């Protein structure tokens, strides 16, 4: 094997250093100044929710679990909304989704659902017992704080080039080499995040076992119910759906898909039940 020349090695080192320095600056530029919240929809209609989220993908209405969770919740609750698709806009918190309602921005899917539940009188809490409210919060956080680590490990880290390829995200014109290089730069950040949280220090087998325990806990809380808490969906069902559907309907195999399919049939049924009930027009909301 031929060793790289000193010039080549220096070039690679220099480029990596510049990219590391440049990337956060480019991202900050893209996301804009977060101190002032700009309302994009100047001609807003009263009580219409303007939902800012990533564009549709060819395999699911949204590849972001948080966007899919929120849009499904809006549909389920018959709230009037208009989608604003964006790759570049971000909320005051620097993320998607966010909404604008009556000239105000609300960011973070959880906070949005809470605010809309109050505004449109859709609160779960009136129909649930105290112990169900506790279970709902526990399962919701289990998904978004614990199981999400397994999603990062097995969906993002193990499949990043396929996940962000133009084919998967619906931008077929982007050459594969570009998304492969982007994946190379994104991977270390994901790895660092998982490592500092602790999950990244486990072996693959240990990580799978943690994922399995989380899924078992959700399946145990659900028991024979049609939805997690009883036979009707509540907010936590939308959280589960958002996170599950966005890995399950991806066009490549993931170890978590196999785990859900082979070991947790009630959770698979839950996802399909949610899809049938709230997205009978699923295919009409996929990117061409
Ligand atoms: N806690 C937030 C999480 C939202 C989130 O993590 N969004 C990701 C996409 S799935 C994001 O916007 N990341 C920043 C980026 O892509 O620039 C919520 O529930 O809305």
mmCIF file of C-alpha atoms and ligand atoms in Angstrom:
data_model
loop_
_atom_site.group_PDB
_atom_site.id
_atom_site.type_symbol
_atom_site.label_atom_id
_atom_site.label_comp_id
_atom_site.label_asym_id
_atom_site.label_seq_id
_atom_site.Cartn_x
_atom_site.Cartn_y
_atom_site.Cartn_z
ATOM 1 C CA UNK A 1 0.000 0.000 0.000
ATOM 2 C CA UNK A 2 1.293 3.450 -0.929
ATOM 3 C CA UNK A 3 1.563 5.879 1.971
ATOM 4 C CA UNK A 4 0.163 9.411 1.512
ATOM 5 C CA UNK A 5 2.733 12.121 0.865
ATOM 6 C CA UNK A 6 3.408 14.797 3.484
ATOM 7 C CA UNK A 7 1.576 17.343 1.295
ATOM 8 C CA UNK A 8 -1.485 15.092 1.046
ATOM 9 C CA UNK A 9 -1.522 14.467 4.805
ATOM 10 C CA UNK A 10 -1.164 18.187 5.527
ATOM 11 C CA UNK A 11 -3.980 18.958 3.079
ATOM 12 C CA UNK A 12 -6.346 16.483 4.785
ATOM 13 C CA UNK A 13 -5.441 17.821 8.234
ATOM 14 C CA UNK A 14 -5.893 21.412 7.115
ATOM 15 C CA UNK A 15 -9.259 20.716 5.405
ATOM 16 C CA UNK A 16 -10.589 18.852 8.461
ATOM 17 C CA UNK A 17 -9.515 21.718 10.701
ATOM 18 C CA UNK A 18 -11.183 24.329 8.467
ATOM 19 C CA UNK A 19 -14.384 22.253 8.200
ATOM 20 C CA UNK A 20 -14.544 21.819 11.966
ATOM 21 C CA UNK A 21 -14.191 25.576 12.398
ATOM 22 C CA UNK A 22 -16.487 26.492 9.505
ATOM 23 C CA UNK A 23 -19.403 24.116 10.074
ATOM 24 C CA UNK A 24 -20.752 25.670 13.328
ATOM 25 C CA UNK A 25 -20.442 29.149 11.785
ATOM 26 C CA UNK A 26 -22.361 28.079 8.678
ATOM 27 C CA UNK A 27 -25.047 26.439 10.803
ATOM 28 C CA UNK A 28 -25.351 29.568 12.978
ATOM 29 C CA UNK A 29 -25.700 31.679 9.842
ATOM 30 C CA UNK A 30 -28.378 29.321 8.531
ATOM 31 C CA UNK A 31 -30.327 29.374 11.753
ATOM 32 C CA UNK A 32 -30.152 33.156 12.133
ATOM 33 C CA UNK A 33 -30.196 35.393 15.204
ATOM 34 C CA UNK A 34 -32.219 33.653 17.896
ATOM 35 C CA UNK A 35 -32.695 36.729 20.083
ATOM 36 C CA UNK A 36 -35.495 38.114 17.946
ATOM 37 C CA UNK A 37 -38.332 35.824 16.976
ATOM 38 C CA UNK A 38 -39.417 36.561 13.452
ATOM 39 C CA UNK A 39 -42.981 35.745 12.488
ATOM 40 C CA UNK A 40 -42.875 34.401 8.934
ATOM 41 C CA UNK A 41 -46.618 34.306 8.267
ATOM 42 C CA UNK A 42 -47.452 37.992 8.113
ATOM 43 C CA UNK A 43 -51.015 37.543 6.835
ATOM 44 C CA UNK A 44 -52.046 34.914 9.388
ATOM 45 C CA UNK A 45 -55.613 33.767 9.794
ATOM 46 C CA UNK A 46 -57.038 33.640 13.301
ATOM 47 C CA UNK A 47 -56.682 30.283 15.062
ATOM 48 C CA UNK A 48 -54.966 28.625 12.103
ATOM 49 C CA UNK A 49 -51.796 26.786 13.052
ATOM 50 C CA UNK A 50 -48.886 27.334 10.649
ATOM 51 C CA UNK A 51 -46.725 24.256 11.040
ATOM 52 C CA UNK A 52 -43.047 24.688 10.122
ATOM 53 C CA UNK A 53 -41.425 21.356 9.481
ATOM 54 C CA UNK A 54 -39.024 19.488 7.222
ATOM 55 C CA UNK A 55 -40.308 18.791 3.687
ATOM 56 C CA UNK A 56 -42.141 15.544 2.915
ATOM 57 C CA UNK A 57 -40.014 12.464 2.297
ATOM 58 C CA UNK A 58 -40.671 9.643 -0.196
ATOM 59 C CA UNK A 59 -41.230 7.062 2.548
ATOM 60 C CA UNK A 60 -43.192 8.863 5.272
ATOM 61 C CA UNK A 61 -44.888 12.252 5.557
ATOM 62 C CA UNK A 62 -41.974 13.464 7.679
ATOM 63 C CA UNK A 63 -38.613 11.966 8.566
ATOM 64 C CA UNK A 64 -38.437 13.896 11.831
ATOM 65 C CA UNK A 65 -40.099 12.006 14.699
ATOM 66 C CA UNK A 66 -41.073 15.280 16.358
ATOM 67 C CA UNK A 67 -42.648 16.709 13.203
ATOM 68 C CA UNK A 68 -44.562 13.505 12.464
ATOM 69 C CA UNK A 69 -45.760 13.291 16.076
ATOM 70 C CA UNK A 70 -47.041 16.868 15.993
ATOM 71 C CA UNK A 71 -48.696 16.733 12.593
ATOM 72 C CA UNK A 72 -50.438 13.463 13.492
ATOM 73 C CA UNK A 73 -51.672 15.040 16.734
ATOM 74 C CA UNK A 74 -53.019 18.080 14.830
ATOM 75 C CA UNK A 75 -54.899 15.779 12.452
ATOM 76 C CA UNK A 76 -56.284 13.669 15.280
ATOM 77 C CA UNK A 77 -57.555 16.737 17.087
ATOM 78 C CA UNK A 78 -59.133 18.382 14.036
ATOM 79 C CA UNK A 79 -57.089 21.517 14.425
ATOM 80 C CA UNK A 80 -56.927 23.716 11.339
ATOM 81 C CA UNK A 81 -53.335 23.853 10.172
ATOM 82 C CA UNK A 82 -51.244 24.700 7.163
ATOM 83 C CA UNK A 83 -47.859 23.109 6.536
ATOM 84 C CA UNK A 84 -44.877 25.313 5.790
ATOM 85 C CA UNK A 85 -42.092 23.070 4.506
ATOM 86 C CA UNK A 86 -38.577 24.244 5.177
ATOM 87 C CA UNK A 87 -35.012 22.969 5.218
ATOM 88 C CA UNK A 88 -33.483 26.147 6.570
ATOM 89 C CA UNK A 89 -35.824 27.870 9.019
ATOM 90 C CA UNK A 90 -35.540 27.042 12.709
ATOM 91 C CA UNK A 91 -37.425 28.079 15.846
ATOM 92 C CA UNK A 92 -36.131 30.351 18.578
ATOM 93 C CA UNK A 93 -34.846 27.116 20.117
ATOM 94 C CA UNK A 94 -32.933 26.290 16.928
ATOM 95 C CA UNK A 95 -35.038 23.294 15.926
ATOM 96 C CA UNK A 96 -38.030 22.024 13.984
ATOM 97 C CA UNK A 97 -40.949 21.711 14.327
ATOM 98 C CA UNK A 98 -42.345 25.029 15.452
ATOM 99 C CA UNK A 99 -45.682 26.686 14.895
ATOM 100 C CA UNK A 100 -47.040 30.150 14.483
ATOM 101 C CA UNK A 101 -50.455 30.782 15.930
ATOM 102 C CA UNK A 102 -52.177 34.178 15.906
ATOM 103 C CA UNK A 103 -48.860 35.918 15.256
ATOM 104 C CA UNK A 104 -46.871 34.106 17.938
ATOM 105 C CA UNK A 105 -44.237 31.414 17.664
ATOM 106 C CA UNK A 106 -44.323 28.299 19.828
ATOM 107 C CA UNK A 107 -41.385 25.871 19.627
ATOM 108 C CA UNK A 108 -40.843 22.261 20.743
ATOM 109 C CA UNK A 109 -43.429 19.579 19.936
ATOM 110 C CA UNK A 110 -44.241 18.935 23.617
ATOM 111 C CA UNK A 111 -44.742 22.600 24.448
ATOM 112 C CA UNK A 112 -46.756 23.083 21.257
ATOM 113 C CA UNK A 113 -49.095 20.181 22.079
ATOM 114 C CA UNK A 114 -49.529 21.446 25.641
ATOM 115 C CA UNK A 115 -50.273 25.000 24.469
ATOM 116 C CA UNK A 116 -52.702 23.856 21.749
ATOM 117 C CA UNK A 117 -54.425 21.434 24.131
ATOM 118 C CA UNK A 118 -55.136 24.350 26.453
ATOM 119 C CA UNK A 119 -56.094 26.767 23.678
ATOM 120 C CA UNK A 120 -58.448 24.381 21.853
ATOM 121 C CA UNK A 121 -59.622 22.505 24.928
ATOM 122 C CA UNK A 122 -58.123 19.150 23.921
ATOM 123 C CA UNK A 123 -56.547 18.224 27.205
ATOM 124 C CA UNK A 124 -56.007 14.530 27.884
ATOM 125 C CA UNK A 125 -55.961 15.121 31.568
ATOM 126 C CA UNK A 126 -59.715 15.386 31.990
ATOM 127 C CA UNK A 127 -60.275 11.864 30.682
ATOM 128 C CA UNK A 128 -57.404 10.098 32.460
ATOM 129 C CA UNK A 129 -56.931 8.881 36.017
ATOM 130 C CA UNK A 130 -54.019 10.181 38.070
ATOM 131 C CA UNK A 131 -52.157 6.920 37.624
ATOM 132 C CA UNK A 132 -52.677 6.993 33.833
ATOM 133 C CA UNK A 133 -51.362 10.562 33.748
ATOM 134 C CA UNK A 134 -48.251 9.341 35.577
ATOM 135 C CA UNK A 135 -47.834 6.355 33.249
ATOM 136 C CA UNK A 136 -48.278 8.608 30.202
ATOM 137 C CA UNK A 137 -45.526 10.963 31.321
ATOM 138 C CA UNK A 138 -43.230 8.054 32.201
ATOM 139 C CA UNK A 139 -43.691 6.357 28.822
ATOM 140 C CA UNK A 140 -43.386 9.643 26.930
ATOM 141 C CA UNK A 141 -40.055 10.451 28.584
ATOM 142 C CA UNK A 142 -38.918 6.835 28.251
ATOM 143 C CA UNK A 143 -39.311 7.200 24.492
ATOM 144 C CA UNK A 144 -37.794 10.669 24.110
ATOM 145 C CA UNK A 145 -35.021 10.419 26.696
ATOM 146 C CA UNK A 146 -34.102 6.724 26.846
ATOM 147 C CA UNK A 147 -35.260 4.818 23.770
ATOM 148 C CA UNK A 148 -34.144 7.718 21.609
ATOM 149 C CA UNK A 149 -30.538 6.821 22.452
ATOM 150 C CA UNK A 150 -31.087 3.429 20.813
ATOM 151 C CA UNK A 151 -32.595 5.215 17.836
ATOM 152 C CA UNK A 152 -29.509 7.416 17.566
ATOM 153 C CA UNK A 153 -27.232 4.376 17.801
ATOM 154 C CA UNK A 154 -29.093 2.008 15.482
ATOM 155 C CA UNK A 155 -30.859 4.305 13.026
ATOM 156 C CA UNK A 156 -28.508 7.281 12.743
ATOM 157 C CA UNK A 157 -25.031 5.966 13.553
ATOM 158 C CA UNK A 158 -25.356 2.546 11.916
ATOM 159 C CA UNK A 159 -27.096 3.850 8.781
ATOM 160 C CA UNK A 160 -26.167 7.514 8.386
ATOM 161 C CA UNK A 161 -25.103 7.414 4.695
ATOM 162 C CA UNK A 162 -28.347 5.626 3.690
ATOM 163 C CA UNK A 163 -30.436 7.784 6.019
ATOM 164 C CA UNK A 164 -29.307 11.132 4.609
ATOM 165 C CA UNK A 165 -28.917 10.029 0.995
ATOM 166 C CA UNK A 166 -30.809 12.035 -1.614
ATOM 167 C CA UNK A 167 -32.956 8.948 -2.356
ATOM 168 C CA UNK A 168 -34.133 8.659 1.253
ATOM 169 C CA UNK A 169 -34.714 12.333 1.996
ATOM 170 C CA UNK A 170 -36.361 13.048 -1.329
ATOM 171 C CA UNK A 171 -33.635 15.120 -2.988
ATOM 172 C CA UNK A 172 -32.594 12.615 -5.634
ATOM 173 C CA UNK A 173 -30.393 15.125 -7.466
ATOM 174 C CA UNK A 174 -27.855 15.242 -4.599
ATOM 175 C CA UNK A 175 -24.915 12.994 -5.556
ATOM 176 C CA UNK A 176 -24.275 10.147 -3.148
ATOM 177 C CA UNK A 177 -20.667 11.234 -2.685
ATOM 178 C CA UNK A 178 -21.884 14.522 -1.172
ATOM 179 C CA UNK A 179 -24.145 12.876 1.403
ATOM 180 C CA UNK A 180 -21.461 10.252 2.140
ATOM 181 C CA UNK A 181 -18.967 13.016 2.941
ATOM 182 C CA UNK A 182 -21.582 14.871 5.018
ATOM 183 C CA UNK A 183 -22.216 11.623 6.937
ATOM 184 C CA UNK A 184 -18.488 11.393 7.670
ATOM 185 C CA UNK A 185 -18.599 14.841 9.277
ATOM 186 C CA UNK A 186 -21.850 14.316 11.213
ATOM 187 C CA UNK A 187 -20.956 10.894 12.659
ATOM 188 C CA UNK A 188 -18.331 12.055 15.200
ATOM 189 C CA UNK A 189 -20.798 14.585 16.683
ATOM 190 C CA UNK A 190 -23.444 11.886 17.115
ATOM 191 C CA UNK A 191 -20.864 9.551 18.594
ATOM 192 C CA UNK A 192 -19.733 12.223 21.060
ATOM 193 C CA UNK A 193 -23.322 12.918 22.114
ATOM 194 C CA UNK A 194 -24.010 9.235 22.763
ATOM 195 C CA UNK A 195 -20.730 8.894 24.611
ATOM 196 C CA UNK A 196 -21.304 11.849 26.915
ATOM 197 C CA UNK A 197 -24.833 10.633 27.675
ATOM 198 C CA UNK A 198 -23.391 7.202 28.554
ATOM 199 C CA UNK A 199 -25.274 5.004 26.092
ATOM 200 C CA UNK A 200 -22.358 5.202 23.674
ATOM 201 C CA UNK A 201 -20.078 3.534 26.233
ATOM 202 C CA UNK A 202 -22.156 0.327 26.220
ATOM 203 C CA UNK A 203 -21.339 -2.578 23.921
ATOM 204 C CA UNK A 204 -23.713 -3.138 21.002
ATOM 205 C CA UNK A 205 -25.235 -6.109 22.829
ATOM 206 C CA UNK A 206 -25.768 -4.031 25.970
ATOM 207 C CA UNK A 207 -27.355 -1.253 23.912
ATOM 208 C CA UNK A 208 -29.726 -3.725 22.274
ATOM 209 C CA UNK A 209 -30.678 -5.072 25.682
ATOM 210 C CA UNK A 210 -31.506 -1.544 26.893
ATOM 211 C CA UNK A 211 -33.641 -0.958 23.795
ATOM 212 C CA UNK A 212 -35.418 -4.259 24.405
ATOM 213 C CA UNK A 213 -36.133 -3.347 28.049
ATOM 214 C CA UNK A 214 -37.615 0.001 26.977
ATOM 215 C CA UNK A 215 -39.857 -1.651 24.400
ATOM 216 C CA UNK A 216 -40.901 -4.279 26.918
ATOM 217 C CA UNK A 217 -41.842 -1.551 29.404
ATOM 218 C CA UNK A 218 -44.045 0.213 26.820
ATOM 219 C CA UNK A 219 -45.643 -3.090 25.790
ATOM 220 C CA UNK A 220 -46.262 -3.934 29.470
ATOM 221 C CA UNK A 221 -47.965 -0.606 30.165
ATOM 222 C CA UNK A 222 -50.094 -1.075 27.041
ATOM 223 C CA UNK A 223 -51.054 -4.677 27.822
ATOM 224 C CA UNK A 224 -54.107 -5.634 25.771
ATOM 225 C CA UNK A 225 -55.234 -2.041 25.184
ATOM 226 C CA UNK A 226 -55.596 -0.758 21.635
ATOM 227 C CA UNK A 227 -53.572 2.320 22.569
ATOM 228 C CA UNK A 228 -51.059 2.801 25.355
ATOM 229 C CA UNK A 229 -53.372 3.845 28.179
ATOM 230 C CA UNK A 230 -56.744 2.522 27.039
ATOM 231 C CA UNK A 231 -58.687 1.983 23.842
ATOM 232 C CA UNK A 232 -58.407 5.594 22.676
ATOM 233 C CA UNK A 233 -55.233 7.480 21.726
ATOM 234 C CA UNK A 234 -53.758 10.126 24.016
ATOM 235 C CA UNK A 235 -50.744 12.394 23.538
ATOM 236 C CA UNK A 236 -48.256 9.659 24.435
ATOM 237 C CA UNK A 237 -49.551 7.538 21.530
ATOM 238 C CA UNK A 238 -48.470 10.288 19.134
ATOM 239 C CA UNK A 239 -45.001 10.331 20.662
ATOM 240 C CA UNK A 240 -44.681 6.588 20.172
ATOM 241 C CA UNK A 241 -46.008 6.784 16.637
ATOM 242 C CA UNK A 242 -43.665 9.648 15.644
ATOM 243 C CA UNK A 243 -40.581 7.818 16.848
ATOM 244 C CA UNK A 244 -41.539 4.352 15.606
ATOM 245 C CA UNK A 245 -42.893 5.245 12.173
ATOM 246 C CA UNK A 246 -39.806 7.292 11.334
ATOM 247 C CA UNK A 247 -37.560 4.263 11.612
ATOM 248 C CA UNK A 248 -40.005 1.517 10.700
ATOM 249 C CA UNK A 249 -40.954 2.911 7.284
ATOM 250 C CA UNK A 250 -37.390 3.643 6.193
ATOM 251 C CA UNK A 251 -36.431 1.786 3.000
ATOM 252 C CA UNK A 252 -33.570 -0.203 4.559
ATOM 253 C CA UNK A 253 -33.249 -2.756 7.305
ATOM 254 C CA UNK A 254 -32.519 -1.635 10.864
ATOM 255 C CA UNK A 255 -32.037 -3.881 13.849
ATOM 256 C CA UNK A 256 -34.807 -2.031 15.732
ATOM 257 C CA UNK A 257 -37.309 -2.848 12.978
ATOM 258 C CA UNK A 258 -36.538 -6.530 13.378
ATOM 259 C CA UNK A 259 -36.822 -6.277 17.141
ATOM 260 C CA UNK A 260 -40.258 -4.617 16.963
ATOM 261 C CA UNK A 261 -41.491 -7.004 14.263
ATOM 262 C CA UNK A 262 -40.273 -10.212 15.926
ATOM 263 C CA UNK A 263 -40.590 -9.471 19.618
ATOM 264 C CA UNK A 264 -43.209 -6.751 20.115
ATOM 265 C CA UNK A 265 -46.207 -7.440 17.879
ATOM 266 C CA UNK A 266 -48.538 -5.296 20.007
ATOM 267 C CA UNK A 267 -46.316 -2.268 19.425
ATOM 268 C CA UNK A 268 -46.234 -2.974 15.698
ATOM 269 C CA UNK A 269 -50.052 -3.203 15.710
ATOM 270 C CA UNK A 270 -50.175 0.083 17.601
ATOM 271 C CA UNK A 271 -48.147 1.801 14.879
ATOM 272 C CA UNK A 272 -50.249 0.384 12.077
ATOM 273 C CA UNK A 273 -53.463 1.273 13.932
ATOM 274 C CA UNK A 274 -52.279 4.878 14.320
ATOM 275 C CA UNK A 275 -51.294 5.068 10.658
ATOM 276 C CA UNK A 276 -54.623 3.681 9.437
ATOM 277 C CA UNK A 277 -56.655 5.927 11.693
ATOM 278 C CA UNK A 278 -54.838 9.235 11.238
ATOM 279 C CA UNK A 279 -53.109 8.843 7.888
ATOM 280 C CA UNK A 280 -55.572 7.031 5.594
ATOM 281 C CA UNK A 281 -54.106 9.329 2.924
ATOM 282 C CA UNK A 282 -50.457 8.534 3.860
ATOM 283 C CA UNK A 283 -49.394 7.960 0.227
ATOM 284 C CA UNK A 284 -50.743 11.339 -0.833
ATOM 285 C CA UNK A 285 -48.355 12.997 1.621
ATOM 286 C CA UNK A 286 -45.167 11.394 0.378
ATOM 287 C CA UNK A 287 -42.621 13.245 -1.723
ATOM 288 C CA UNK A 288 -42.597 12.140 -5.351
HETATM 289 N N1 LIG B 1 -37.588 18.589 21.823
HETATM 290 C C1 LIG B 1 -37.764 18.993 20.460
HETATM 291 C C2 LIG B 1 -36.847 18.176 19.606
HETATM 292 C C3 LIG B 1 -36.902 18.610 18.138
HETATM 293 C C4 LIG B 1 -35.697 18.109 17.369
HETATM 294 O O1 LIG B 1 -34.810 17.402 17.898
HETATM 295 N N2 LIG B 1 -35.661 18.472 16.092
HETATM 296 C C5 LIG B 1 -34.520 18.146 15.278
HETATM 297 C C6 LIG B 1 -34.958 17.381 14.038
HETATM 298 S S1 LIG B 1 -35.675 15.812 14.410
HETATM 299 C C7 LIG B 1 -33.884 19.436 14.805
HETATM 300 O O2 LIG B 1 -34.574 20.385 14.458
HETATM 301 N N3 LIG B 1 -32.558 19.485 14.794
HETATM 302 C C8 LIG B 1 -31.819 20.666 14.380
HETATM 303 C C9 LIG B 1 -31.482 20.672 12.945
HETATM 304 O O3 LIG B 1 -31.791 19.715 12.234
HETATM 305 O O4 LIG B 1 -30.901 21.670 12.488
HETATM 306 C C10 LIG B 1 -39.223 18.802 20.068
HETATM 307 O O5 LIG B 1 -39.917 17.999 20.699
HETATM 308 O O6 LIG B 1 -39.691 19.503 19.144
#
